[in-house]
């Protein structure tokens, strides 16, 4: 449960704060999420803002990880959220999802869903994910390991070919419900100083079939939510289980103009302060 208008930093195993000469620091062996200022529909895109952010902070990303651009800020009087552009499916399509460290799954609005938003005042085009149009998608069934581990055992009434369902209620009363699918997630793997290459990781995420509350009517609507919680169902847990990253994260956020970095994985440079997270 969380308030969708707050960036509740309650994630994973280790929190790392990195501060360098320009405010934000350098990361190593990580998946990094470059947090940019909010998008207000002035014709600027994520690529342009990301390039501006890199120039402004003068970062040197000597990393081995994955880089996902983000937008937004944490000011409650403005967007009150951070969001990422991610690629899903084959061929890959772009989706804008809120980054949320207080929930445990990634989900996106799917074709045919009920009360899904069709527009956003954030200046972003919204897209419905259609598993039938991706050559690499597959359904997740109730007797498969992901489903049984997510629900701590077999679901009552589970039988072959019964889809694994999800239902999440957030702190503001909004809810999302649907079913789980497995598909490719396009990732930008950082290979050196300001260098990256595209790579794919297979992840399980929710296909939103029904939304309620702010999720279906907010002027700041997005395609879904990217949960970075501690459960095995979260994307960070899935990537860690596949050996792509270690289960830790770092963050460096600019509280003046918005933006910063959210990095997933082990930070090797520069010197960082590590703080263990309080469980439960």
PDB file of C-alpha atoms in Angstrom:
ATOM      1  CA  UNK A   1       0.000   0.000   0.000  1.00  0.00           C
ATOM      2  CA  UNK A   2       1.400   3.391  -0.884  1.00  0.00           C
ATOM      3  CA  UNK A   3       0.345   6.885  -1.803  1.00  0.00           C
ATOM      4  CA  UNK A   4       0.771   7.177  -5.572  1.00  0.00           C
ATOM      5  CA  UNK A   5       1.726  10.858  -5.200  1.00  0.00           C
ATOM      6  CA  UNK A   6       4.739  10.182  -3.043  1.00  0.00           C
ATOM      7  CA  UNK A   7       8.104   8.663  -3.868  1.00  0.00           C
ATOM      8  CA  UNK A   8       8.352   6.255  -0.918  1.00  0.00           C
ATOM      9  CA  UNK A   9      11.960   5.094  -0.794  1.00  0.00           C
ATOM     10  CA  UNK A  10      11.571   1.739   0.956  1.00  0.00           C
ATOM     11  CA  UNK A  11      13.376  -0.690  -1.358  1.00  0.00           C
ATOM     12  CA  UNK A  12      15.487  -3.757  -1.539  1.00  0.00           C
ATOM     13  CA  UNK A  13      18.547  -4.750   0.442  1.00  0.00           C
ATOM     14  CA  UNK A  14      21.075  -1.942   0.479  1.00  0.00           C
ATOM     15  CA  UNK A  15      20.631   1.786  -0.032  1.00  0.00           C
ATOM     16  CA  UNK A  16      23.630   3.698  -1.329  1.00  0.00           C
ATOM     17  CA  UNK A  17      23.838   7.468  -1.538  1.00  0.00           C
ATOM     18  CA  UNK A  18      26.504   8.782  -3.887  1.00  0.00           C
ATOM     19  CA  UNK A  19      27.634  12.399  -3.868  1.00  0.00           C
ATOM     20  CA  UNK A  20      30.343  13.742  -6.119  1.00  0.00           C
ATOM     21  CA  UNK A  21      31.761  17.069  -7.217  1.00  0.00           C
ATOM     22  CA  UNK A  22      28.638  17.944  -9.210  1.00  0.00           C
ATOM     23  CA  UNK A  23      26.071  16.615  -6.754  1.00  0.00           C
ATOM     24  CA  UNK A  24      25.520  13.259  -8.429  1.00  0.00           C
ATOM     25  CA  UNK A  25      28.206  10.621  -8.554  1.00  0.00           C
ATOM     26  CA  UNK A  26      29.506   7.713 -10.589  1.00  0.00           C
ATOM     27  CA  UNK A  27      28.299   4.138 -10.455  1.00  0.00           C
ATOM     28  CA  UNK A  28      29.795   0.758 -11.258  1.00  0.00           C
ATOM     29  CA  UNK A  29      28.331  -2.702 -11.899  1.00  0.00           C
ATOM     30  CA  UNK A  30      24.813  -1.352 -11.790  1.00  0.00           C
ATOM     31  CA  UNK A  31      21.582  -0.795 -13.654  1.00  0.00           C
ATOM     32  CA  UNK A  32      21.167   2.960 -13.629  1.00  0.00           C
ATOM     33  CA  UNK A  33      17.970   4.958 -13.939  1.00  0.00           C
ATOM     34  CA  UNK A  34      18.775   8.517 -15.022  1.00  0.00           C
ATOM     35  CA  UNK A  35      16.200  10.719 -13.347  1.00  0.00           C
ATOM     36  CA  UNK A  36      15.402  13.866 -15.305  1.00  0.00           C
ATOM     37  CA  UNK A  37      13.170  16.828 -14.519  1.00  0.00           C
ATOM     38  CA  UNK A  38       9.424  16.598 -15.025  1.00  0.00           C
ATOM     39  CA  UNK A  39       7.950  16.585 -18.522  1.00  0.00           C
ATOM     40  CA  UNK A  40       5.394  19.342 -18.969  1.00  0.00           C
ATOM     41  CA  UNK A  41       4.586  18.823 -22.635  1.00  0.00           C
ATOM     42  CA  UNK A  42       6.919  21.430 -24.111  1.00  0.00           C
ATOM     43  CA  UNK A  43       8.070  19.220 -26.965  1.00  0.00           C
ATOM     44  CA  UNK A  44      11.123  17.851 -25.166  1.00  0.00           C
ATOM     45  CA  UNK A  45      11.756  14.132 -25.120  1.00  0.00           C
ATOM     46  CA  UNK A  46      13.567  11.786 -22.787  1.00  0.00           C
ATOM     47  CA  UNK A  47      16.654  11.575 -24.989  1.00  0.00           C
ATOM     48  CA  UNK A  48      17.131  15.336 -25.099  1.00  0.00           C
ATOM     49  CA  UNK A  49      16.584  15.757 -21.380  1.00  0.00           C
ATOM     50  CA  UNK A  50      18.853  12.839 -20.594  1.00  0.00           C
ATOM     51  CA  UNK A  51      21.631  14.407 -22.702  1.00  0.00           C
ATOM     52  CA  UNK A  52      21.109  17.717 -20.897  1.00  0.00           C
ATOM     53  CA  UNK A  53      21.251  15.945 -17.545  1.00  0.00           C
ATOM     54  CA  UNK A  54      24.556  14.255 -18.420  1.00  0.00           C
ATOM     55  CA  UNK A  55      26.104  17.549 -19.530  1.00  0.00           C
ATOM     56  CA  UNK A  56      24.859  19.366 -16.450  1.00  0.00           C
ATOM     57  CA  UNK A  57      26.234  16.905 -13.929  1.00  0.00           C
ATOM     58  CA  UNK A  58      29.377  15.965 -15.852  1.00  0.00           C
ATOM     59  CA  UNK A  59      28.949  12.322 -14.947  1.00  0.00           C
ATOM     60  CA  UNK A  60      31.427   9.569 -15.747  1.00  0.00           C
ATOM     61  CA  UNK A  61      29.524   6.289 -15.696  1.00  0.00           C
ATOM     62  CA  UNK A  62      32.227   3.628 -15.475  1.00  0.00           C
ATOM     63  CA  UNK A  63      29.654   0.898 -15.082  1.00  0.00           C
ATOM     64  CA  UNK A  64      28.562  -2.580 -16.031  1.00  0.00           C
ATOM     65  CA  UNK A  65      24.810  -2.519 -15.782  1.00  0.00           C
ATOM     66  CA  UNK A  66      21.650  -1.229 -17.395  1.00  0.00           C
ATOM     67  CA  UNK A  67      20.650   2.390 -17.935  1.00  0.00           C
ATOM     68  CA  UNK A  68      16.948   3.371 -18.022  1.00  0.00           C
ATOM     69  CA  UNK A  69      16.093   7.080 -18.456  1.00  0.00           C
ATOM     70  CA  UNK A  70      13.588   8.606 -16.020  1.00  0.00           C
ATOM     71  CA  UNK A  71      11.554  11.793 -15.819  1.00  0.00           C
ATOM     72  CA  UNK A  72       9.629  13.607 -13.113  1.00  0.00           C
ATOM     73  CA  UNK A  73      10.403  14.815  -9.598  1.00  0.00           C
ATOM     74  CA  UNK A  74       9.319  14.201  -6.040  1.00  0.00           C
ATOM     75  CA  UNK A  75       7.737  17.582  -5.289  1.00  0.00           C
ATOM     76  CA  UNK A  76       4.148  16.959  -4.118  1.00  0.00           C
ATOM     77  CA  UNK A  77       3.050  20.332  -5.563  1.00  0.00           C
ATOM     78  CA  UNK A  78       4.128  19.200  -9.045  1.00  0.00           C
ATOM     79  CA  UNK A  79       4.172  15.670 -10.506  1.00  0.00           C
ATOM     80  CA  UNK A  80       5.040  14.076  -7.183  1.00  0.00           C
ATOM     81  CA  UNK A  81       6.444  11.049  -8.997  1.00  0.00           C
ATOM     82  CA  UNK A  82       9.288   9.710 -11.100  1.00  0.00           C
ATOM     83  CA  UNK A  83       8.724   7.726 -14.282  1.00  0.00           C
ATOM     84  CA  UNK A  84      10.750   5.648 -16.706  1.00  0.00           C
ATOM     85  CA  UNK A  85      10.528   4.807 -20.365  1.00  0.00           C
ATOM     86  CA  UNK A  86      10.961   1.061 -20.778  1.00  0.00           C
ATOM     87  CA  UNK A  87      10.809  -1.225 -23.802  1.00  0.00           C
ATOM     88  CA  UNK A  88       8.664  -4.364 -23.727  1.00  0.00           C
ATOM     89  CA  UNK A  89       7.976  -7.087 -26.268  1.00  0.00           C
ATOM     90  CA  UNK A  90       9.337  -8.063 -29.663  1.00  0.00           C
ATOM     91  CA  UNK A  91       9.296  -5.841 -31.590  1.00  0.00           C
ATOM     92  CA  UNK A  92       9.955  -3.604 -28.605  1.00  0.00           C
ATOM     93  CA  UNK A  93       7.513  -0.789 -27.858  1.00  0.00           C
ATOM     94  CA  UNK A  94       8.012   2.036 -25.381  1.00  0.00           C
ATOM     95  CA  UNK A  95       5.953   2.416 -22.200  1.00  0.00           C
ATOM     96  CA  UNK A  96       6.107   5.123 -19.527  1.00  0.00           C
ATOM     97  CA  UNK A  97       5.806   3.729 -16.006  1.00  0.00           C
ATOM     98  CA  UNK A  98       5.954   5.288 -12.577  1.00  0.00           C
ATOM     99  CA  UNK A  99       8.980   4.205 -10.538  1.00  0.00           C
ATOM    100  CA  UNK A 100       7.699   2.994  -7.182  1.00  0.00           C
ATOM    101  CA  UNK A 101       9.862   1.520  -4.454  1.00  0.00           C
ATOM    102  CA  UNK A 102       6.814   0.780  -2.307  1.00  0.00           C
ATOM    103  CA  UNK A 103       5.241  -1.955  -4.450  1.00  0.00           C
ATOM    104  CA  UNK A 104       6.418  -5.250  -5.844  1.00  0.00           C
ATOM    105  CA  UNK A 105       5.449  -5.740  -9.487  1.00  0.00           C
ATOM    106  CA  UNK A 106       5.773  -4.103 -12.885  1.00  0.00           C
ATOM    107  CA  UNK A 107       2.471  -3.774 -14.710  1.00  0.00           C
ATOM    108  CA  UNK A 108       1.336  -1.944 -17.823  1.00  0.00           C
ATOM    109  CA  UNK A 109      -2.109  -1.228 -19.246  1.00  0.00           C
ATOM    110  CA  UNK A 110      -3.053  -3.889 -21.777  1.00  0.00           C
ATOM    111  CA  UNK A 111      -5.205  -4.056 -24.875  1.00  0.00           C
ATOM    112  CA  UNK A 112      -8.863  -4.425 -24.000  1.00  0.00           C
ATOM    113  CA  UNK A 113      -8.482  -3.189 -20.425  1.00  0.00           C
ATOM    114  CA  UNK A 114     -11.324  -1.455 -18.584  1.00  0.00           C
ATOM    115  CA  UNK A 115     -10.993   2.206 -17.517  1.00  0.00           C
ATOM    116  CA  UNK A 116      -7.412   2.564 -18.684  1.00  0.00           C
ATOM    117  CA  UNK A 117      -6.256   6.157 -19.314  1.00  0.00           C
ATOM    118  CA  UNK A 118      -6.018   7.330 -22.900  1.00  0.00           C
ATOM    119  CA  UNK A 119      -4.148  10.612 -22.391  1.00  0.00           C
ATOM    120  CA  UNK A 120      -1.771  12.288 -19.968  1.00  0.00           C
ATOM    121  CA  UNK A 121      -1.019  15.926 -19.158  1.00  0.00           C
ATOM    122  CA  UNK A 122       2.646  15.000 -18.701  1.00  0.00           C
ATOM    123  CA  UNK A 123       3.201  15.356 -22.445  1.00  0.00           C
ATOM    124  CA  UNK A 124       3.598  11.611 -22.980  1.00  0.00           C
ATOM    125  CA  UNK A 125       1.927   9.339 -25.486  1.00  0.00           C
ATOM    126  CA  UNK A 126       0.258   6.356 -23.797  1.00  0.00           C
ATOM    127  CA  UNK A 127       0.473   2.855 -25.290  1.00  0.00           C
ATOM    128  CA  UNK A 128      -1.446  -0.346 -24.574  1.00  0.00           C
ATOM    129  CA  UNK A 129       0.618  -3.533 -24.397  1.00  0.00           C
ATOM    130  CA  UNK A 130      -0.790  -6.375 -26.488  1.00  0.00           C
ATOM    131  CA  UNK A 131       0.806  -9.785 -25.745  1.00  0.00           C
ATOM    132  CA  UNK A 132      -0.627 -11.173 -28.980  1.00  0.00           C
ATOM    133  CA  UNK A 133       1.498  -8.726 -30.986  1.00  0.00           C
ATOM    134  CA  UNK A 134       4.786  -9.722 -29.335  1.00  0.00           C
ATOM    135  CA  UNK A 135       6.566 -12.790 -30.691  1.00  0.00           C
ATOM    136  CA  UNK A 136       8.322 -13.412 -27.355  1.00  0.00           C
ATOM    137  CA  UNK A 137       5.361 -13.122 -24.956  1.00  0.00           C
ATOM    138  CA  UNK A 138       3.907 -16.021 -23.007  1.00  0.00           C
ATOM    139  CA  UNK A 139       1.242 -16.340 -20.355  1.00  0.00           C
ATOM    140  CA  UNK A 140       2.108 -17.244 -16.763  1.00  0.00           C
ATOM    141  CA  UNK A 141      -0.065 -19.990 -15.289  1.00  0.00           C
ATOM    142  CA  UNK A 142      -1.084 -20.572 -11.691  1.00  0.00           C
ATOM    143  CA  UNK A 143       0.978 -23.762 -11.293  1.00  0.00           C
ATOM    144  CA  UNK A 144       4.249 -22.179 -12.471  1.00  0.00           C
ATOM    145  CA  UNK A 145       7.039 -21.252 -10.066  1.00  0.00           C
ATOM    146  CA  UNK A 146       6.617 -17.476 -10.402  1.00  0.00           C
ATOM    147  CA  UNK A 147       2.966 -17.645  -9.397  1.00  0.00           C
ATOM    148  CA  UNK A 148       3.396 -20.076  -6.497  1.00  0.00           C
ATOM    149  CA  UNK A 149       6.355 -18.115  -5.081  1.00  0.00           C
ATOM    150  CA  UNK A 150       4.511 -14.794  -5.445  1.00  0.00           C
ATOM    151  CA  UNK A 151       1.555 -16.120  -3.461  1.00  0.00           C
ATOM    152  CA  UNK A 152       3.579 -18.343  -1.100  1.00  0.00           C
ATOM    153  CA  UNK A 153       2.054 -21.538  -2.393  1.00  0.00           C
ATOM    154  CA  UNK A 154      -0.476 -22.914  -4.878  1.00  0.00           C
ATOM    155  CA  UNK A 155      -3.552 -20.769  -5.514  1.00  0.00           C
ATOM    156  CA  UNK A 156      -6.872 -22.287  -4.376  1.00  0.00           C
ATOM    157  CA  UNK A 157      -8.627 -23.896  -7.319  1.00  0.00           C
ATOM    158  CA  UNK A 158      -5.515 -23.837  -9.493  1.00  0.00           C
ATOM    159  CA  UNK A 159      -5.686 -26.148 -12.496  1.00  0.00           C
ATOM    160  CA  UNK A 160      -3.686 -26.484 -15.730  1.00  0.00           C
ATOM    161  CA  UNK A 161      -3.936 -23.549 -18.129  1.00  0.00           C
ATOM    162  CA  UNK A 162      -5.453 -21.229 -15.505  1.00  0.00           C
ATOM    163  CA  UNK A 163      -3.742 -17.850 -15.718  1.00  0.00           C
ATOM    164  CA  UNK A 164      -1.909 -16.347 -12.754  1.00  0.00           C
ATOM    165  CA  UNK A 165      -3.858 -13.259 -11.715  1.00  0.00           C
ATOM    166  CA  UNK A 166      -2.747 -10.160  -9.819  1.00  0.00           C
ATOM    167  CA  UNK A 167      -4.588  -7.466  -7.883  1.00  0.00           C
ATOM    168  CA  UNK A 168      -2.877  -4.494  -6.216  1.00  0.00           C
ATOM    169  CA  UNK A 169      -4.523  -1.785  -4.079  1.00  0.00           C
ATOM    170  CA  UNK A 170      -2.487   1.364  -3.406  1.00  0.00           C
ATOM    171  CA  UNK A 171      -2.591   3.791  -0.504  1.00  0.00           C
ATOM    172  CA  UNK A 172      -4.856   6.308  -2.226  1.00  0.00           C
ATOM    173  CA  UNK A 173      -7.490   3.658  -2.911  1.00  0.00           C
ATOM    174  CA  UNK A 174      -6.568   3.131  -6.560  1.00  0.00           C
ATOM    175  CA  UNK A 175      -6.315  -0.451  -7.726  1.00  0.00           C
ATOM    176  CA  UNK A 176      -5.114  -2.481 -10.692  1.00  0.00           C
ATOM    177  CA  UNK A 177      -6.007  -6.031 -11.637  1.00  0.00           C
ATOM    178  CA  UNK A 178      -5.032  -8.332 -14.467  1.00  0.00           C
ATOM    179  CA  UNK A 179      -2.841 -11.323 -15.254  1.00  0.00           C
ATOM    180  CA  UNK A 180       0.882 -12.025 -15.469  1.00  0.00           C
ATOM    181  CA  UNK A 181       2.823 -12.427 -18.716  1.00  0.00           C
ATOM    182  CA  UNK A 182       6.480 -13.076 -19.494  1.00  0.00           C
ATOM    183  CA  UNK A 183       8.244 -11.096 -22.206  1.00  0.00           C
ATOM    184  CA  UNK A 184      11.444  -9.319 -23.179  1.00  0.00           C
ATOM    185  CA  UNK A 185      12.368  -6.075 -21.456  1.00  0.00           C
ATOM    186  CA  UNK A 186      14.742  -3.917 -23.491  1.00  0.00           C
ATOM    187  CA  UNK A 187      17.642  -2.692 -21.377  1.00  0.00           C
ATOM    188  CA  UNK A 188      20.525  -0.318 -22.020  1.00  0.00           C
ATOM    189  CA  UNK A 189      23.586  -2.061 -20.606  1.00  0.00           C
ATOM    190  CA  UNK A 190      26.254   0.401 -19.528  1.00  0.00           C
ATOM    191  CA  UNK A 191      29.677  -0.837 -20.659  1.00  0.00           C
ATOM    192  CA  UNK A 192      31.961   2.107 -19.876  1.00  0.00           C
ATOM    193  CA  UNK A 193      32.195   5.861 -19.473  1.00  0.00           C
ATOM    194  CA  UNK A 194      28.986   7.195 -21.074  1.00  0.00           C
ATOM    195  CA  UNK A 195      28.827   4.103 -23.301  1.00  0.00           C
ATOM    196  CA  UNK A 196      26.030   1.562 -23.481  1.00  0.00           C
ATOM    197  CA  UNK A 197      24.610  -1.158 -25.679  1.00  0.00           C
ATOM    198  CA  UNK A 198      21.132  -2.598 -25.994  1.00  0.00           C
ATOM    199  CA  UNK A 199      20.415  -5.938 -24.357  1.00  0.00           C
ATOM    200  CA  UNK A 200      17.275  -7.865 -23.422  1.00  0.00           C
ATOM    201  CA  UNK A 201      16.194  -9.431 -20.163  1.00  0.00           C
ATOM    202  CA  UNK A 202      13.186 -11.726 -19.771  1.00  0.00           C
ATOM    203  CA  UNK A 203      10.864 -10.600 -16.973  1.00  0.00           C
ATOM    204  CA  UNK A 204       7.387 -11.367 -15.669  1.00  0.00           C
ATOM    205  CA  UNK A 205       5.013  -8.428 -15.338  1.00  0.00           C
ATOM    206  CA  UNK A 206       1.345  -7.661 -14.986  1.00  0.00           C
ATOM    207  CA  UNK A 207      -0.952  -7.125 -17.950  1.00  0.00           C
ATOM    208  CA  UNK A 208      -3.481  -4.597 -16.655  1.00  0.00           C
ATOM    209  CA  UNK A 209      -7.076  -5.550 -17.464  1.00  0.00           C
ATOM    210  CA  UNK A 210      -8.929  -3.221 -15.086  1.00  0.00           C
ATOM    211  CA  UNK A 211      -7.987   0.029 -13.297  1.00  0.00           C
ATOM    212  CA  UNK A 212      -9.809   2.127 -10.728  1.00  0.00           C
ATOM    213  CA  UNK A 213      -9.382   5.458  -8.986  1.00  0.00           C
ATOM    214  CA  UNK A 214      -6.524   7.750  -9.968  1.00  0.00           C
ATOM    215  CA  UNK A 215      -4.949   5.061 -12.121  1.00  0.00           C
ATOM    216  CA  UNK A 216      -7.737   5.430 -14.656  1.00  0.00           C
ATOM    217  CA  UNK A 217      -8.552   9.124 -14.420  1.00  0.00           C
ATOM    218  CA  UNK A 218      -5.512  11.091 -13.227  1.00  0.00           C
ATOM    219  CA  UNK A 219      -4.240  13.946 -15.404  1.00  0.00           C
ATOM    220  CA  UNK A 220      -0.773  12.561 -14.636  1.00  0.00           C
ATOM    221  CA  UNK A 221      -1.628   9.115 -15.968  1.00  0.00           C
ATOM    222  CA  UNK A 222       1.092   6.772 -17.203  1.00  0.00           C
ATOM    223  CA  UNK A 223       1.181   3.363 -18.872  1.00  0.00           C
ATOM    224  CA  UNK A 224       1.745   1.555 -15.584  1.00  0.00           C
ATOM    225  CA  UNK A 225       3.930   1.230 -12.494  1.00  0.00           C
ATOM    226  CA  UNK A 226       7.430  -0.231 -12.124  1.00  0.00           C
ATOM    227  CA  UNK A 227       7.657  -1.732  -8.627  1.00  0.00           C
ATOM    228  CA  UNK A 228      11.121  -2.031  -7.084  1.00  0.00           C
ATOM    229  CA  UNK A 229      10.046  -3.609  -3.782  1.00  0.00           C
ATOM    230  CA  UNK A 230      11.741  -6.452  -1.943  1.00  0.00           C
ATOM    231  CA  UNK A 231       9.442  -9.292  -3.022  1.00  0.00           C
ATOM    232  CA  UNK A 232      10.641 -11.915  -5.499  1.00  0.00           C
ATOM    233  CA  UNK A 233       8.112 -10.595  -8.024  1.00  0.00           C
ATOM    234  CA  UNK A 234       9.778  -7.171  -8.343  1.00  0.00           C
ATOM    235  CA  UNK A 235      11.907  -6.368 -11.374  1.00  0.00           C
ATOM    236  CA  UNK A 236      15.036  -5.785  -9.283  1.00  0.00           C
ATOM    237  CA  UNK A 237      14.570  -9.194  -7.625  1.00  0.00           C
ATOM    238  CA  UNK A 238      14.043 -10.883 -10.991  1.00  0.00           C
ATOM    239  CA  UNK A 239      17.139  -9.236 -12.490  1.00  0.00           C
ATOM    240  CA  UNK A 240      19.174 -10.181  -9.424  1.00  0.00           C
ATOM    241  CA  UNK A 241      17.937 -13.789  -9.598  1.00  0.00           C
ATOM    242  CA  UNK A 242      19.006 -13.983 -13.252  1.00  0.00           C
ATOM    243  CA  UNK A 243      22.507 -12.800 -12.318  1.00  0.00           C
ATOM    244  CA  UNK A 244      22.326  -9.451 -14.144  1.00  0.00           C
ATOM    245  CA  UNK A 245      22.750  -7.319 -10.984  1.00  0.00           C
ATOM    246  CA  UNK A 246      23.242  -7.602  -7.255  1.00  0.00           C
ATOM    247  CA  UNK A 247      20.203  -6.869  -5.114  1.00  0.00           C
ATOM    248  CA  UNK A 248      21.106  -3.346  -4.067  1.00  0.00           C
ATOM    249  CA  UNK A 249      20.435   0.173  -5.264  1.00  0.00           C
ATOM    250  CA  UNK A 250      21.763   3.722  -5.136  1.00  0.00           C
ATOM    251  CA  UNK A 251      20.097   7.066  -5.615  1.00  0.00           C
ATOM    252  CA  UNK A 252      21.168  10.646  -6.189  1.00  0.00           C
ATOM    253  CA  UNK A 253      18.289  13.087  -6.668  1.00  0.00           C
ATOM    254  CA  UNK A 254      18.379  16.813  -7.460  1.00  0.00           C
ATOM    255  CA  UNK A 255      15.837  18.597  -5.254  1.00  0.00           C
ATOM    256  CA  UNK A 256      16.168  21.944  -7.060  1.00  0.00           C
ATOM    257  CA  UNK A 257      15.315  21.295 -10.711  1.00  0.00           C
ATOM    258  CA  UNK A 258      14.374  17.623 -10.380  1.00  0.00           C
ATOM    259  CA  UNK A 259      16.147  14.642 -11.851  1.00  0.00           C
ATOM    260  CA  UNK A 260      19.115  12.560 -10.795  1.00  0.00           C
ATOM    261  CA  UNK A 261      20.027   8.872 -10.943  1.00  0.00           C
ATOM    262  CA  UNK A 262      18.486   5.685  -9.579  1.00  0.00           C
ATOM    263  CA  UNK A 263      21.062   2.924  -9.971  1.00  0.00           C
ATOM    264  CA  UNK A 264      20.392  -0.783  -9.489  1.00  0.00           C
ATOM    265  CA  UNK A 265      23.205  -3.145  -8.559  1.00  0.00           C
ATOM    266  CA  UNK A 266      26.641  -2.910  -6.994  1.00  0.00           C
ATOM    267  CA  UNK A 267      28.351   0.486  -6.928  1.00  0.00           C
ATOM    268  CA  UNK A 268      32.129   0.143  -7.233  1.00  0.00           C
ATOM    269  CA  UNK A 269      33.213   3.745  -7.802  1.00  0.00           C
ATOM    270  CA  UNK A 270      33.449   6.308  -6.246  1.00  0.00           C
ATOM    271  CA  UNK A 271      33.495   5.800  -2.478  1.00  0.00           C
ATOM    272  CA  UNK A 272      29.934   5.403  -1.215  1.00  0.00           C
ATOM    273  CA  UNK A 273      28.085   5.243   2.087  1.00  0.00           C
ATOM    274  CA  UNK A 274      26.073   2.068   2.570  1.00  0.00           C
ATOM    275  CA  UNK A 275      22.993   1.751   4.753  1.00  0.00           C
ATOM    276  CA  UNK A 276      21.167  -1.545   5.345  1.00  0.00           C
ATOM    277  CA  UNK A 277      17.416  -1.322   4.856  1.00  0.00           C
ATOM    278  CA  UNK A 278      15.059  -2.014   7.742  1.00  0.00           C
ATOM    279  CA  UNK A 279      13.082  -5.159   6.935  1.00  0.00           C
ATOM    280  CA  UNK A 280       9.280  -5.135   7.101  1.00  0.00           C
TER     281      UNK A 280
END
